[in-house]
Coordinates of C-alpha atoms in Angstrom, one line a residue:
Chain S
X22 CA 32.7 -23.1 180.9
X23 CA 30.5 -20.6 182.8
X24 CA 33.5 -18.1 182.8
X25 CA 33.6 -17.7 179.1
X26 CA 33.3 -14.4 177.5
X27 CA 30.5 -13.7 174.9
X28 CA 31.4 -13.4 171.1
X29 CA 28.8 -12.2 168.9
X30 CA 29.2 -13.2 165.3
X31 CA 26.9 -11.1 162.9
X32 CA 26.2 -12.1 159.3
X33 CA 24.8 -9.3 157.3
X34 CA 23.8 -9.6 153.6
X35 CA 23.3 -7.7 150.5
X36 CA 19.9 -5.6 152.9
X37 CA 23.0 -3.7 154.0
X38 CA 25.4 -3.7 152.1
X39 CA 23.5 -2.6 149.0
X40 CA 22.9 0.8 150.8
X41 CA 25.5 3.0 152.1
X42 CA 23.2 4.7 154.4
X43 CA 22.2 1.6 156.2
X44 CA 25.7 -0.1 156.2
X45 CA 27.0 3.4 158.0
X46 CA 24.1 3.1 160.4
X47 CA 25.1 -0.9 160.6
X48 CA 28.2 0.0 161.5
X49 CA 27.9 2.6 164.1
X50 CA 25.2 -0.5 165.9
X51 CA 28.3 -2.5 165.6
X52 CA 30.8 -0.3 166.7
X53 CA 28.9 0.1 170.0
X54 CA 28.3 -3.8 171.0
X55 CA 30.9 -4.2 174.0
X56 CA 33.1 -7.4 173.8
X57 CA 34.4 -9.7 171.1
X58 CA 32.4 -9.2 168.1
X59 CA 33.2 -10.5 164.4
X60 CA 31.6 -9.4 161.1
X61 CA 30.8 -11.8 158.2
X62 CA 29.4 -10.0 155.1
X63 CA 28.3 -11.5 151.9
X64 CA 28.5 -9.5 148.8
X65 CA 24.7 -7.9 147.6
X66 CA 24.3 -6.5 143.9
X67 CA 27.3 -4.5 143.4
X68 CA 29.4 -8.3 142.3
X69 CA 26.2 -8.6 139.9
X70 CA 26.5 -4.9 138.7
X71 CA 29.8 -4.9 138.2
X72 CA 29.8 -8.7 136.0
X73 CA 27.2 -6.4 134.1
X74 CA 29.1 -3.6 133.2
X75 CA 32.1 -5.7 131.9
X76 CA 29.3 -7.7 130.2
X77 CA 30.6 -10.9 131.7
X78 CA 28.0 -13.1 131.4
X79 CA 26.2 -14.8 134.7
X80 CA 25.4 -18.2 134.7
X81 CA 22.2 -19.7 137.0
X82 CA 21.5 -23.1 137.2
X83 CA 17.9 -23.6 138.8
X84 CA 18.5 -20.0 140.3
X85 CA 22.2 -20.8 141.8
X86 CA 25.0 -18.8 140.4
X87 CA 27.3 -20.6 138.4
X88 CA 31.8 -18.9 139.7
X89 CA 33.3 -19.4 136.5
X90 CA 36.9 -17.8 137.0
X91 CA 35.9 -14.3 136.0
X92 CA 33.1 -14.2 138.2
X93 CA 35.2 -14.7 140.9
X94 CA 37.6 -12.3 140.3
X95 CA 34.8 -9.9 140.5
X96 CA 33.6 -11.4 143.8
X97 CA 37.5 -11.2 145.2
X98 CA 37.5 -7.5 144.1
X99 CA 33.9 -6.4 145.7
X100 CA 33.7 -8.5 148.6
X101 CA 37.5 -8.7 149.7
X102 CA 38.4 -5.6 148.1
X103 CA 36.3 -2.6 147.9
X104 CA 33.5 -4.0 150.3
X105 CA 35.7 -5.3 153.1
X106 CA 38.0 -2.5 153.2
X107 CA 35.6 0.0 153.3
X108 CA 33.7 -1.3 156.1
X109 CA 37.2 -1.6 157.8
X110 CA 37.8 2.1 157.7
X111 CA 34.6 3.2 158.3
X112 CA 35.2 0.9 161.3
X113 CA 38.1 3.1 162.7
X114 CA 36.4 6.3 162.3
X115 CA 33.9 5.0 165.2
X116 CA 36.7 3.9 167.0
X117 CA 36.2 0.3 166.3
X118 CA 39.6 -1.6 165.4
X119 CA 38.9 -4.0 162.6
X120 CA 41.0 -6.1 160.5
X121 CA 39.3 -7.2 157.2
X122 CA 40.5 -10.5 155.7
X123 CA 39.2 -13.0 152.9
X124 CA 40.1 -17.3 154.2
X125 CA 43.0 -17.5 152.5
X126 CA 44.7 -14.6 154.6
X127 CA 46.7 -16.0 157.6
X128 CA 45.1 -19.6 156.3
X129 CA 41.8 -18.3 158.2
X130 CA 39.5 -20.2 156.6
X131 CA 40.4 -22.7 154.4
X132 CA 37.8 -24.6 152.2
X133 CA 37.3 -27.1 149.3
X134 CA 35.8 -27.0 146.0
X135 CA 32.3 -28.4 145.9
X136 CA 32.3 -31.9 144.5
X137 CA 30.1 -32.2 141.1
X138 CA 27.1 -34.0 141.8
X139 CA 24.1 -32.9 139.5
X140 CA 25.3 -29.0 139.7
X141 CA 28.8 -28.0 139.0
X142 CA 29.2 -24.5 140.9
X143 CA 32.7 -23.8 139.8
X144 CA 34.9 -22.5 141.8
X145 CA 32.9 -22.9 145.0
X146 CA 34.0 -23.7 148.5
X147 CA 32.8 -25.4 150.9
X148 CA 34.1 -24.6 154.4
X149 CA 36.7 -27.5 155.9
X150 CA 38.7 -25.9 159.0
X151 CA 38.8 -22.6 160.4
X152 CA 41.8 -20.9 162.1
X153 CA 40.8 -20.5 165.4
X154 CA 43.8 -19.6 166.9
X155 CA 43.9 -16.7 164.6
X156 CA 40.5 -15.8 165.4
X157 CA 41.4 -16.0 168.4
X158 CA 44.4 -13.8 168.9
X159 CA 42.9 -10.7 166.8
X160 CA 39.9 -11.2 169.4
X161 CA 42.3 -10.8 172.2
X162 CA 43.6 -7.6 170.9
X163 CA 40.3 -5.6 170.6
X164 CA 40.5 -6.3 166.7
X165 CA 37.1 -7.2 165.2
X166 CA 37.5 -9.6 162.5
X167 CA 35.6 -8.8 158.9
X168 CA 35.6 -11.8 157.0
X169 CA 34.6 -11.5 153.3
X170 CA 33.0 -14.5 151.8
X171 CA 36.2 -16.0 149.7
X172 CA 37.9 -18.8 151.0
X173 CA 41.0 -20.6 149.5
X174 CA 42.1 -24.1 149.4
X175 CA 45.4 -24.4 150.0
X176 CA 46.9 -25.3 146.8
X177 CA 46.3 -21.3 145.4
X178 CA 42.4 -21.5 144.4
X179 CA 39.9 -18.9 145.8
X180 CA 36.7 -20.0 145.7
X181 CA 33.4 -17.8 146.2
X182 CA 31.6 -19.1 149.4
X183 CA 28.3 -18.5 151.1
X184 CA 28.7 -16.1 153.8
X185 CA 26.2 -17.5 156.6
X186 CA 28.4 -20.7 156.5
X187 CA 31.2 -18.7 157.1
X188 CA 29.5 -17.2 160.1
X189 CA 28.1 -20.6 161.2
X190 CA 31.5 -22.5 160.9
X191 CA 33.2 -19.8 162.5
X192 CA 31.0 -19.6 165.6
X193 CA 30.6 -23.3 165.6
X194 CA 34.6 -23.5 165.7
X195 CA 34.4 -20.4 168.5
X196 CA 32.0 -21.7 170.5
X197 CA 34.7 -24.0 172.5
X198 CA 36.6 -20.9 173.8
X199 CA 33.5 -18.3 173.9
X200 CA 29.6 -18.0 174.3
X201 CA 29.2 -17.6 170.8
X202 CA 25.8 -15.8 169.8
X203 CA 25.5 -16.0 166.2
X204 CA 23.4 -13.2 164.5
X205 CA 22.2 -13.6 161.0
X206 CA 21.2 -10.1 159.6
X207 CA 18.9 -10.6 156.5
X208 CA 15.8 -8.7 155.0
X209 CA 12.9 -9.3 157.1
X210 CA 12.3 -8.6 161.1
X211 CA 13.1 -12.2 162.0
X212 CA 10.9 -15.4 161.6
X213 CA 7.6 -14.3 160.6
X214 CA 3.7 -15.8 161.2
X215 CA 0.3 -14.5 160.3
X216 CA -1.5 -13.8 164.0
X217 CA -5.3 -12.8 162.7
X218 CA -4.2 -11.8 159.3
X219 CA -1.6 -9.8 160.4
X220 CA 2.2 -10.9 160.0
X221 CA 4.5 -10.5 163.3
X222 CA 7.6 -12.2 164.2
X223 CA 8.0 -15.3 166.1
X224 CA 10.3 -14.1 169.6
X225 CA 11.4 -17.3 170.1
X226 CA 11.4 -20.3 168.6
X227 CA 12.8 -23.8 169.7
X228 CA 13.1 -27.3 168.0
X229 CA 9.6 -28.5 168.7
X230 CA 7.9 -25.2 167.7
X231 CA 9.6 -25.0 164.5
X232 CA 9.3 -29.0 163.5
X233 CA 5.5 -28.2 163.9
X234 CA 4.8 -24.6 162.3
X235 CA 7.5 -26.5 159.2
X236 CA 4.3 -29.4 159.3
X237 CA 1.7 -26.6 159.3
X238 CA 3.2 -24.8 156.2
X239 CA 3.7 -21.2 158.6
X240 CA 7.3 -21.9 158.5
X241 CA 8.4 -22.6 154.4
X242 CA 11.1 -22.1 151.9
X243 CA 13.9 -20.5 152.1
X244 CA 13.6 -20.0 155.8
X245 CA 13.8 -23.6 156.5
X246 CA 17.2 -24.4 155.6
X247 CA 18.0 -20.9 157.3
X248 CA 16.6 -22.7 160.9
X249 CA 17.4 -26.2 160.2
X250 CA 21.3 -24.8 159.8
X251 CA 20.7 -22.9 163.2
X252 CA 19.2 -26.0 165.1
X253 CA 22.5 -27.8 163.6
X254 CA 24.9 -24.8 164.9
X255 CA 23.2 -25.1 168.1
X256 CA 23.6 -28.5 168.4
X257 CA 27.3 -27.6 167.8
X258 CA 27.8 -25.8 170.8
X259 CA 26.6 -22.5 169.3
X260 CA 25.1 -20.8 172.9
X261 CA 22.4 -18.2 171.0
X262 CA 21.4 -17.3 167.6
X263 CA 19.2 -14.6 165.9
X264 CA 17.5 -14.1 163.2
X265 CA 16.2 -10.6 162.1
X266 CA 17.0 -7.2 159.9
X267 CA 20.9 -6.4 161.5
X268 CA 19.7 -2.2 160.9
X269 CA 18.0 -3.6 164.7
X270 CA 21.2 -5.1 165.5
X271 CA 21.4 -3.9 169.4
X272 CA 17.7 -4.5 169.6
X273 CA 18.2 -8.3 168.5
X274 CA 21.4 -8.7 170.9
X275 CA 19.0 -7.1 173.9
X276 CA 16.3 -9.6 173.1
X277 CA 14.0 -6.6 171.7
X278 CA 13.3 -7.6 168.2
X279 CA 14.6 -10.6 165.9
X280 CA 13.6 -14.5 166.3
X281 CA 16.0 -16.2 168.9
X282 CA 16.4 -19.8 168.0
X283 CA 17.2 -22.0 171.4
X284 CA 17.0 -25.8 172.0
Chain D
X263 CA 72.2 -4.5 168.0
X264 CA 73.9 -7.0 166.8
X265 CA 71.7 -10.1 167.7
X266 CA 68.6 -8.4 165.4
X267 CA 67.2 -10.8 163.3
X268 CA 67.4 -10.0 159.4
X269 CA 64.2 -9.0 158.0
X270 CA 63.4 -8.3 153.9
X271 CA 60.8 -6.0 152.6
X272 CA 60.4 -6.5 149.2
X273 CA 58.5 -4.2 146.6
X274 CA 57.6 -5.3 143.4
X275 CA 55.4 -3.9 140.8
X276 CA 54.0 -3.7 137.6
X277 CA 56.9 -5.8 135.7
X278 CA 55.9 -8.6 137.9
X279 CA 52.1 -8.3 138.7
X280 CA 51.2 -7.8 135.0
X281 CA 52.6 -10.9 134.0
X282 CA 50.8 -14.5 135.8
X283 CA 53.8 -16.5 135.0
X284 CA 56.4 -13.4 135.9
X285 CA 54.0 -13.6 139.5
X286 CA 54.2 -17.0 139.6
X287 CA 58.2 -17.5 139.4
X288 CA 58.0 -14.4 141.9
X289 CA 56.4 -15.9 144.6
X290 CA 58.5 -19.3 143.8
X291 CA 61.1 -16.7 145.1
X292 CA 59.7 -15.0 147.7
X293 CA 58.5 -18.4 149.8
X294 CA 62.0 -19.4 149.2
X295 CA 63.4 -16.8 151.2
X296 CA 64.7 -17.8 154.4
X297 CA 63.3 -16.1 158.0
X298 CA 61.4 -13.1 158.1
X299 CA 59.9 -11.0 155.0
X300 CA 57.2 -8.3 153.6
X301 CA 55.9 -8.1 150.7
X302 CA 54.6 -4.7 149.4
X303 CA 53.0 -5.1 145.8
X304 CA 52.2 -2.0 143.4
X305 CA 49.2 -2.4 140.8
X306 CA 50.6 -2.3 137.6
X307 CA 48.2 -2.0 134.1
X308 CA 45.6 -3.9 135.8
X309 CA 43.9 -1.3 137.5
X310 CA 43.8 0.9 134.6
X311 CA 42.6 -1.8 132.2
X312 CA 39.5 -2.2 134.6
X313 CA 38.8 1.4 134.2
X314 CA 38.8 1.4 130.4
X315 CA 36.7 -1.6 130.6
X316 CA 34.4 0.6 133.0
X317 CA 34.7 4.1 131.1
X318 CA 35.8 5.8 133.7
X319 CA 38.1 8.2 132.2
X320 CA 41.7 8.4 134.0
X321 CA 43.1 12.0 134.6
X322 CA 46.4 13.1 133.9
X323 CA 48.2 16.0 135.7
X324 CA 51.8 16.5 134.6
X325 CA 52.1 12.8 134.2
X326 CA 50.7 11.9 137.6
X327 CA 47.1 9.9 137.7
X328 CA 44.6 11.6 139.9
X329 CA 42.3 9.5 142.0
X330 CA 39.2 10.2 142.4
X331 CA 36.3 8.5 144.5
X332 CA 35.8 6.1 141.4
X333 CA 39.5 5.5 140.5
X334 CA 40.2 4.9 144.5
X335 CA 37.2 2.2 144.2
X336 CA 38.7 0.6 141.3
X337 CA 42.4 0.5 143.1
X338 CA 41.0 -0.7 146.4
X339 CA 39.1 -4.0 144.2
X340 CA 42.2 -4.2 142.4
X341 CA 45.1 -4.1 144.6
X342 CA 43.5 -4.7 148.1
X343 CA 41.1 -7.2 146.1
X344 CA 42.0 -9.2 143.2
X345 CA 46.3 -9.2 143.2
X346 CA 46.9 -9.3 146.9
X347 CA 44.1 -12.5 147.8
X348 CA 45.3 -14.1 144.5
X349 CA 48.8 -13.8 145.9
X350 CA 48.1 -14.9 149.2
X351 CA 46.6 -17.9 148.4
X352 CA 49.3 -18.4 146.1
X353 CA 51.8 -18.1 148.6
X354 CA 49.5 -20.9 150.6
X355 CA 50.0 -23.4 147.7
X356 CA 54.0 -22.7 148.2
X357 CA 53.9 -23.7 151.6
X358 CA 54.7 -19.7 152.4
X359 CA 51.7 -18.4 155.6
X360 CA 50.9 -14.9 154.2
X361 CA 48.6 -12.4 155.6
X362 CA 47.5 -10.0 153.1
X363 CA 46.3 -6.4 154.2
X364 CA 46.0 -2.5 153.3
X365 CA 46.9 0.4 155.9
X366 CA 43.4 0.1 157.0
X367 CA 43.3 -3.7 158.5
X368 CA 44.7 -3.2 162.5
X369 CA 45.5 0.1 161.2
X370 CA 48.4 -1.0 159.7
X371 CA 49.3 2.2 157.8
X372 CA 47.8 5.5 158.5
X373 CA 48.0 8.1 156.0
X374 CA 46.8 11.6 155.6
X375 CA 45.3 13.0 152.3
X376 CA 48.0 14.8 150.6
X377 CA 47.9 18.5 150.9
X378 CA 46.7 20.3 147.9
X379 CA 49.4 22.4 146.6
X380 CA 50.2 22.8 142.9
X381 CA 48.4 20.1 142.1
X382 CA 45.1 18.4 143.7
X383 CA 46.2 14.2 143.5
X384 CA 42.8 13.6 144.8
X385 CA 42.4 10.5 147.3
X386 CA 45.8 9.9 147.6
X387 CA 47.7 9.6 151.0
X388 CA 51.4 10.2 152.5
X389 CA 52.0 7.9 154.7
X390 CA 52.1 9.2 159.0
X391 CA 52.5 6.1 161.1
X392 CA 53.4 2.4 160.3
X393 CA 51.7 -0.2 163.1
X394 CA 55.0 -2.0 164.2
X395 CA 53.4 -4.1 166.9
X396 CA 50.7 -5.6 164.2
X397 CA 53.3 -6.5 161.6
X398 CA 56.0 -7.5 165.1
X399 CA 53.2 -9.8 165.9
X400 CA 52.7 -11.8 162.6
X401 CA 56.3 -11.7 161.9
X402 CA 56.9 -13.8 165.1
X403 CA 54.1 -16.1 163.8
X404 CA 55.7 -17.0 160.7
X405 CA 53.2 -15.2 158.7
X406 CA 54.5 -12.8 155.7
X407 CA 52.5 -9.9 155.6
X408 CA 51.4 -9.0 152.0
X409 CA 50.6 -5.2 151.9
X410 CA 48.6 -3.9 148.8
X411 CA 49.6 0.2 148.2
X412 CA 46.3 1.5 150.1
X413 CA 46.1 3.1 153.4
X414 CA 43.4 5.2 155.8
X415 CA 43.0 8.2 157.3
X416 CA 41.1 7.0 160.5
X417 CA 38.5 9.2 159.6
X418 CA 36.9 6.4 157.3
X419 CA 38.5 7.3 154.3
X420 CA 40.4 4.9 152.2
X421 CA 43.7 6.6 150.2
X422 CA 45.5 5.2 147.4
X423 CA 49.2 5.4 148.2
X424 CA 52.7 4.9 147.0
X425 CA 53.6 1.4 147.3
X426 CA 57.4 2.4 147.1
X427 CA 56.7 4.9 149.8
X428 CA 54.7 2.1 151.9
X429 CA 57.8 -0.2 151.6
X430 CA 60.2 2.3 152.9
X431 CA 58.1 3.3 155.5
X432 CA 57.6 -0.4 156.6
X433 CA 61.7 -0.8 156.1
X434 CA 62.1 2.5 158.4
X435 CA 59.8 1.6 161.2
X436 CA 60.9 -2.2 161.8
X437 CA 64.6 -1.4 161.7
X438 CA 64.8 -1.2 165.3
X439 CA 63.8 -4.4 165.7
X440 CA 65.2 -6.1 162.4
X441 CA 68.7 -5.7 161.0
X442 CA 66.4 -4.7 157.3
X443 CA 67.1 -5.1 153.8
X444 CA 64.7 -3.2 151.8
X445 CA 64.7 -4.4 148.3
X446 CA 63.2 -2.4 145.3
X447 CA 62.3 -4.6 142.7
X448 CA 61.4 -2.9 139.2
X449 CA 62.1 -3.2 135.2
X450 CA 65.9 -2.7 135.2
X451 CA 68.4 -5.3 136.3
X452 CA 69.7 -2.1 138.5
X453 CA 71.2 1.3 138.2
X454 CA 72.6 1.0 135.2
X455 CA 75.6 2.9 133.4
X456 CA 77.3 2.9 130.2
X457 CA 80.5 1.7 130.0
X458 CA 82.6 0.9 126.6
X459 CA 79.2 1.4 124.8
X460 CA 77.6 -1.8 126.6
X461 CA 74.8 -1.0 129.5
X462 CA 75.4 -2.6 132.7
X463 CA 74.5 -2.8 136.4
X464 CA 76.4 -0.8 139.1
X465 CA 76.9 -3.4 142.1
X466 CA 77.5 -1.2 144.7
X467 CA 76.9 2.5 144.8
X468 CA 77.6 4.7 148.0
X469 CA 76.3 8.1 148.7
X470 CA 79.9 9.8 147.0
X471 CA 80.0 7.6 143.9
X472 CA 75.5 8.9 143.5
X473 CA 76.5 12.3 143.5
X474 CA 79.4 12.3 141.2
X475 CA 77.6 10.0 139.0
X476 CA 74.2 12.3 139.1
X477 CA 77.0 15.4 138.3
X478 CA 77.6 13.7 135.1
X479 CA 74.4 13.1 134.0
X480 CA 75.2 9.0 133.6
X481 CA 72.2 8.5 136.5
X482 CA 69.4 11.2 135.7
X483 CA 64.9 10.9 135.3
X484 CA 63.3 8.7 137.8
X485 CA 66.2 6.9 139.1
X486 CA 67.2 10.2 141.3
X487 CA 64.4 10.1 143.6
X488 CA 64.5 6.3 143.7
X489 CA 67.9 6.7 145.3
X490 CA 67.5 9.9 147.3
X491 CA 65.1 8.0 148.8
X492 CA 67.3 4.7 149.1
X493 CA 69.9 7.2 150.9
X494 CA 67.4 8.8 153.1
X495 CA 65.9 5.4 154.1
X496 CA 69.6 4.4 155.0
X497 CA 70.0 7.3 157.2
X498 CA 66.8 5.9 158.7
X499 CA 68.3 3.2 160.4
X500 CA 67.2 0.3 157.2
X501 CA 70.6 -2.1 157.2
X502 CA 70.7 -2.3 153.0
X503 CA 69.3 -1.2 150.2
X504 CA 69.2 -3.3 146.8
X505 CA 67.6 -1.9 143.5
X506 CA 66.7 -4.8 140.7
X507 CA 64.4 -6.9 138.9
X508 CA 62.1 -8.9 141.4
X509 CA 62.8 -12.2 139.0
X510 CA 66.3 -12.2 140.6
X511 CA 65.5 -11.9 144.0
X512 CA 67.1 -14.4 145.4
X513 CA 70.6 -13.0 143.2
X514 CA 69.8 -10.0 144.9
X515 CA 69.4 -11.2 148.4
X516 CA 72.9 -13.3 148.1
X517 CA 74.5 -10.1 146.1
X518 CA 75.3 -11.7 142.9
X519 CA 72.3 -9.4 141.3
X520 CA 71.1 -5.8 141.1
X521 CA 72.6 -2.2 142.7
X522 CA 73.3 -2.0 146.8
X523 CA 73.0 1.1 147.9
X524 CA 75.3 1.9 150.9
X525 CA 76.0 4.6 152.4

């Protein structure tokens, strides 16, 4: 396996794609990472915005969004439409070929509604099997893949699904053919700690470190399903991942800023 | 030549994507069709419902909608969005692998913004250059490409396009690989004429029998161009040329429906 080629997957969230000015600055980062490269982005406010302005009302359940048909048609037309597409043709104008897709094109990523238990989330996926050959070929071709967070299910349902599972089960399903490093873009600089009352980010952090800064209460929230998935994709044959802000994307992939997780 | 294998591209638009169950007993059709196929969809109403929905008022020049930057966002959500994914996963459910795409994804389509002349159409492109090695590729894979009527420039812009135009384009480039019937579906059964007071469908119509029939004034409004164009694609190299409603494709396809153009 030591001859495989490195694929970076980067996740980047709503920190980006909220702002024009920091996607095209995103972009041009990604444009210039050499290699196999594929771009998962989730959706930001503009789905929440637009719901708004047709006055389609949003449904939270303890704080999670409830897809109720029309809410996914206004995820399918941000994220896979205007979102995805635009990203895709800024792509080309940095000499980056790009192919945007959603799951259900070429049966990329195909997913299942999530079973009611206490929560119905509508239409909801979770992920079940992704296309690698597909992957696989576009990678072969220079293409970068930018994958919008709708799935399908087979039987002509699209269903709204998180964006850093996407990433995950893609690099997980990856990882066999490449040294997948998985890069998860979000808000902050990486996993953060208070060092003498000031906060820095954690460089590194394995399994051990983090069971023991989760027990001292450093490490809390939302951050720990964020690492515990990352421990999980690692355990999965994912080679590298990183946490930090994706506008430092070539400083994360360099080692120079972001939290690298390792075993 | 002779050993080409027979390739459809079919263009449908507003009579079928306005209407679910119309879309429905469409694509009941289209997966039915033997060996390989396109699909190129317009946008029909939906589009502009969404902008009455948003206020964003539509204008009108001589007839002809003008897009600008917020009526290009609201085409890419709807037709690069909402219709083609919904269609795709459609397809999915009919056992049909689709890939759905705009000019942009592998650069599938480049355009260039149409030169201001009389009249300024804002963010709209004519098409320059079809990618015949992308949609070679998927064609030998099975996969129907689905292509929603919105290309690039390579320069990062987006353009709202033709989706007749994209279909004969398409039809043009792959008919030195592909023996190609190009098949226009619309709101008529066909070119129609009158005869003994009752309307019905031409069958076959050659390049003579147009002009002595556009002499007369029994073919006249939008139905020249339509044809002109049919004529011109023939020229082109495309094998056959059939002019109908989409709900009889498969009628069309074996002949028994619709107007073939020959030359």
């Amino acid at each position: 396996m030591a001859n495989r080629n490195v694929l970076r997957v980067i996740k980047i969230g709503g920190n980006i794609i909220d702002h024009p000015d920091k996607t095209a600055f995103f972009l041009e980062q990604f444009a210039a990472i050499p290699g196999a490269k594929i771009l998962v982005h989730g959706g930001g406010v503009l789905a929440t915005q637009l719901a708004e302005q047709l006055n389609i009302p949003q449904t939270l359940i303890d704080g999670r969004r409830i897809t109720d048909a029309e809410t996914l048609r206004i995820a399918v037309m941000v994220y896979a439409g205007w979102v995805n597409k635009s990203m895709v043709a800024q792509l080309y104008a940095l000499d980056c070929p790009a192919i945007g897709l959603c799951g259900a094109d070429g049966d990329a990523i195909r997913a299942e509604k999530r079973p009611v238990r206490d929560i119905d989330y509508g239409l909801v996926g979770d992920v079940k099997k992704i296309n690698v050959e597909l992957f696989d070929a576009w990678l072969a071709k220079g293409l970068a893949p930018v994958v919008a967070p709708i799935t399908h299910d087979g039987n002509g349902q699209l269903l709204n699904t998180n964006a850093d599972t996407i990433a995950q089960e893609i690099a997980k399903s990856l990882s066999k053919a490449f040294k997948v490093e998985l890069i998860f873009g979000f808000d902050k600089a990486g996993v953060l700690m208070q060092e003498d009352g000031v906060e820095k980010v954690i460089p590194q952090l394995n399994k051990k470190q983090f069971l023991a800064l989760k027990a001292e209460n450093v490490i809390h929230g939302g951050m720990i399903p964020k690492l515990e998935n990352a421990f999980s994709a690692l355990e999965s044959g994912v080679n590298k991942i990183i946490i930090g802000n994706a506008v430092s994307i070539n400083e994360m992939i360099r080692g120079e800023a972001g939290t690298s997780i390792e075993w």
